[in-house]
PDB file of C-alpha atoms in Angstrom:
ATOM      1  CA  SER A  13     -23.109  -8.292   4.933  1.00  0.00           C
ATOM      2  CA  GLU A  14     -22.201  -9.997   1.376  1.00  0.00           C
ATOM      3  CA  THR A  15     -19.797  -7.206   1.111  1.00  0.00           C
ATOM      4  CA  THR A  16     -17.496  -7.106   3.263  1.00  0.00           C
ATOM      5  CA  SER A  17     -16.986 -10.724   3.390  1.00  0.00           C
ATOM      6  CA  VAL A  18     -14.944 -10.395   0.035  1.00  0.00           C
ATOM      7  CA  HIS A  19     -11.214  -9.407  -0.021  1.00  0.00           C
ATOM      8  CA  LEU A  20     -10.338  -6.656  -2.913  1.00  0.00           C
ATOM      9  CA  THR A  21      -6.827  -6.220  -4.113  1.00  0.00           C
ATOM     10  CA  LEU A  22      -5.908  -2.756  -5.632  1.00  0.00           C
ATOM     11  CA  ARG A  23      -3.264  -1.086  -7.262  1.00  0.00           C
ATOM     12  CA  MET A  24      -1.992   2.647  -7.332  1.00  0.00           C
ATOM     13  CA  ILE A  25       0.773   4.187  -9.232  1.00  0.00           C
ATOM     14  CA  MET A  26       2.245   6.791  -7.219  1.00  0.00           C
ATOM     15  CA  PRO A  27       5.879   9.141  -8.139  1.00  0.00           C
ATOM     16  CA  GLY A  28       8.688   8.305  -6.237  1.00  0.00           C
ATOM     17  CA  LYS A  29       9.227  11.568  -4.397  1.00  0.00           C
ATOM     18  CA  GLU A  30       5.708  11.704  -2.847  1.00  0.00           C
ATOM     19  CA  VAL A  31       5.102   7.521  -1.147  1.00  0.00           C
ATOM     20  CA  GLY A  32       7.459   9.673   1.951  1.00  0.00           C
ATOM     21  CA  SER A  33       3.954  11.250   2.933  1.00  0.00           C
ATOM     22  CA  ILE A  34       1.621   8.675   2.606  1.00  0.00           C
ATOM     23  CA  ILE A  35       4.361   6.576   4.309  1.00  0.00           C
ATOM     24  CA  GLY A  36       5.704   9.058   7.360  1.00  0.00           C
ATOM     25  CA  LYS A  37       9.110   9.504   9.717  1.00  0.00           C
ATOM     26  CA  GLY A  38       9.056   5.685  10.180  1.00  0.00           C
ATOM     27  CA  GLY A  39       7.019   3.743   8.633  1.00  0.00           C
ATOM     28  CA  GLU A  40       3.698   6.156  11.068  1.00  0.00           C
ATOM     29  CA  ILE A  41       1.261   7.286   8.628  1.00  0.00           C
ATOM     30  CA  ILE A  42       1.084   4.509   6.874  1.00  0.00           C
ATOM     31  CA  ASN A  43       0.847   2.340   9.453  1.00  0.00           C
ATOM     32  CA  SER A  44      -2.179   4.988  10.692  1.00  0.00           C
ATOM     33  CA  ILE A  45      -3.696   4.040   8.036  1.00  0.00           C
ATOM     34  CA  ARG A  46      -3.019   0.665   8.438  1.00  0.00           C
ATOM     35  CA  GLU A  47      -4.673   0.682  11.846  1.00  0.00           C
ATOM     36  CA  LYS A  48      -6.690   2.876  10.935  1.00  0.00           C
ATOM     37  CA  SER A  49      -8.386   1.149   8.378  1.00  0.00           C
ATOM     38  CA  GLY A  50      -7.776  -2.862   8.568  1.00  0.00           C
ATOM     39  CA  ALA A  51      -6.959  -2.970   4.859  1.00  0.00           C
ATOM     40  CA  LYS A  52      -3.221  -4.595   4.275  1.00  0.00           C
ATOM     41  CA  ILE A  53      -1.481  -1.711   2.522  1.00  0.00           C
ATOM     42  CA  TYR A  54       2.208  -2.734   1.046  1.00  0.00           C
ATOM     43  CA  ILE A  55       4.415  -0.179  -0.854  1.00  0.00           C
ATOM     44  CA  THR A  56       7.593  -1.420  -3.363  1.00  0.00           C
ATOM     45  CA  ASP A  57      10.922  -0.698  -2.211  1.00  0.00           C
ATOM     46  CA  GLY A  58      13.569   1.389  -4.038  1.00  0.00           C
ATOM     47  CA  SER A  59      14.002   4.547  -5.237  1.00  0.00           C
ATOM     48  CA  CYS A  60      12.394   4.211  -8.986  1.00  0.00           C
ATOM     49  CA  PRO A  61      10.341   7.202 -10.648  1.00  0.00           C
ATOM     50  CA  GLU A  62       7.406   5.235  -9.286  1.00  0.00           C
ATOM     51  CA  ARG A  63       6.062   3.182  -6.769  1.00  0.00           C
ATOM     52  CA  ILE A  64       3.499   1.143  -6.889  1.00  0.00           C
ATOM     53  CA  ILE A  65       1.330   1.262  -3.002  1.00  0.00           C
ATOM     54  CA  THR A  66      -1.134  -2.255  -3.291  1.00  0.00           C
ATOM     55  CA  VAL A  67      -3.830  -2.063  -0.868  1.00  0.00           C
ATOM     56  CA  THR A  68      -5.499  -5.390  -0.211  1.00  0.00           C
ATOM     57  CA  GLY A  69      -8.745  -6.346   2.403  1.00  0.00           C
ATOM     58  CA  THR A  70     -12.766  -6.014   2.062  1.00  0.00           C
ATOM     59  CA  THR A  71     -14.194  -4.070  -0.326  1.00  0.00           C
ATOM     60  CA  ASP A  72     -15.281  -1.541   3.120  1.00  0.00           C
ATOM     61  CA  ALA A  73     -11.368  -1.314   4.471  1.00  0.00           C
ATOM     62  CA  ILE A  74      -9.941  -0.801   0.726  1.00  0.00           C
ATOM     63  CA  CYS A  75     -12.373   2.674   0.728  1.00  0.00           C
ATOM     64  CA  LYS A  76     -11.292   2.967   4.333  1.00  0.00           C
ATOM     65  CA  ALA A  77      -7.127   2.789   3.262  1.00  0.00           C
ATOM     66  CA  TYR A  78      -7.682   4.989   0.133  1.00  0.00           C
ATOM     67  CA  THR A  79     -10.296   7.585   1.870  1.00  0.00           C
ATOM     68  CA  LEU A  80      -7.271   8.550   4.607  1.00  0.00           C
ATOM     69  CA  ILE A  81      -4.267   8.422   2.118  1.00  0.00           C
ATOM     70  CA  CYS A  82      -6.736  10.377  -0.563  1.00  0.00           C
ATOM     71  CA  LYS A  83      -6.969  13.165   2.604  1.00  0.00           C
ATOM     72  CA  LYS A  84      -2.850  12.592   3.384  1.00  0.00           C
ATOM     73  CA  MET A  85      -2.338  13.875  -0.158  1.00  0.00           C
ATOM     74  CA  GLU A  86      -4.604  17.051  -0.242  1.00  0.00           C
ATOM     75  CA  ASP A  87      -3.442  17.719   3.146  1.00  0.00           C
ATOM     76  CA  VAL A  88      -0.034  17.721   0.734  1.00  0.00           C
ATOM     77  CA  ASP A  89      -0.878  19.210  -2.249  1.00  0.00           C
ATOM     78  CA  GLY A  90      -2.925  21.535  -0.109  1.00  0.00           C
ATOM     79  CA  SER A  91       0.076  23.024   0.857  1.00  0.00           C
ATOM     80  CA  LYS A  92       1.821  23.172  -2.092  1.00  0.00           C
ATOM     81  CA  ALA A  93      -1.341  25.015  -3.996  1.00  0.00           C
ATOM     82  CA  LYS A  94      -0.849  27.975  -1.173  1.00  0.00           C
ATOM     83  CA  GLU A  95       2.323  28.102  -3.772  1.00  0.00           C
ATOM     84  CA  ARG A  96       0.693  28.196  -6.532  1.00  0.00           C
ATOM     85  CA  SER A  97      -0.469  30.800  -8.539  1.00  0.00           C
ATOM     86  CA  SER A  98      -3.491  29.697  -9.594  1.00  0.00           C
ATOM     87  CA  ASP A  99      -7.379  30.227 -10.158  1.00  0.00           C
ATOM     88  CA  ARG A 100      -8.867  26.951  -8.798  1.00  0.00           C
ATOM     89  CA  LYS A 101      -8.304  24.235  -6.343  1.00  0.00           C
ATOM     90  CA  ASP A 102      -6.306  21.062  -8.763  1.00  0.00           C
ATOM     91  CA  ASP A 103      -7.801  18.032  -8.734  1.00  0.00           C
ATOM     92  CA  LEU A 104      -5.919  14.831  -7.704  1.00  0.00           C
ATOM     93  CA  THR A 105      -5.164  12.272  -9.670  1.00  0.00           C
ATOM     94  CA  LEU A 106      -4.998   8.680  -8.418  1.00  0.00           C
ATOM     95  CA  CYS A 107      -3.305   6.098 -11.133  1.00  0.00           C
ATOM     96  CA  LEU A 108      -5.156   2.967  -9.901  1.00  0.00           C
ATOM     97  CA  VAL A 109      -3.943  -0.574 -11.910  1.00  0.00           C
ATOM     98  CA  ILE A 110      -6.517  -2.868 -13.682  1.00  0.00           C
ATOM     99  CA  HIS A 111      -5.156  -6.318 -14.409  1.00  0.00           C
ATOM    100  CA  ALA A 112      -6.084  -6.965 -17.959  1.00  0.00           C
ATOM    101  CA  SER A 113      -8.836  -9.853 -17.362  1.00  0.00           C
ATOM    102  CA  GLN A 114     -10.678  -7.135 -14.806  1.00  0.00           C
ATOM    103  CA  CYS A 115     -10.941  -4.638 -16.816  1.00  0.00           C
ATOM    104  CA  GLY A 116     -13.968  -5.618 -18.946  1.00  0.00           C
ATOM    105  CA  SER A 117     -15.620  -6.065 -15.507  1.00  0.00           C
ATOM    106  CA  LEU A 118     -14.653  -2.311 -15.258  1.00  0.00           C
ATOM    107  CA  ILE A 119     -16.126  -1.122 -17.771  1.00  0.00           C
ATOM    108  CA  GLY A 120     -19.374  -3.049 -18.682  1.00  0.00           C
ATOM    109  CA  LYS A 121     -20.915  -3.470 -21.636  1.00  0.00           C
ATOM    110  CA  GLY A 122     -20.931  -0.272 -23.704  1.00  0.00           C
ATOM    111  CA  GLY A 123     -19.152   1.414 -21.310  1.00  0.00           C
ATOM    112  CA  SER A 124     -22.450   1.522 -18.816  1.00  0.00           C
ATOM    113  CA  LYS A 125     -19.786   0.937 -15.594  1.00  0.00           C
ATOM    114  CA  ILE A 126     -17.667   3.192 -16.471  1.00  0.00           C
ATOM    115  CA  LYS A 127     -20.217   5.911 -17.070  1.00  0.00           C
ATOM    116  CA  GLU A 128     -21.925   5.296 -14.241  1.00  0.00           C
ATOM    117  CA  ILE A 129     -18.737   5.473 -11.890  1.00  0.00           C
TER     118      ILE A 129
END
């Protein structure tokens, strides 16, 4: 199909202290996500407060990679949630980095596309 031949790149900012749960011991988790999704995934180096995760591939590969990343984050958050005394389950928030030139096409005329999302 036409949509699977298009290659895209999506970037996400993640707190540095949380990236370890996505990388895993010796990179085993991130390598598994790369293998299962078919996407290319790069995580910036360093011990900075925030790290950027870059995911490149077909639309399907990117969706699969982000789904696996989110599931891993939910697993980690789920174990932390047991320690909290909160009635409702916390939502999972992803902070995507979108280039200014792409914002218009994401928002749509009068905000129509972003409302649809």
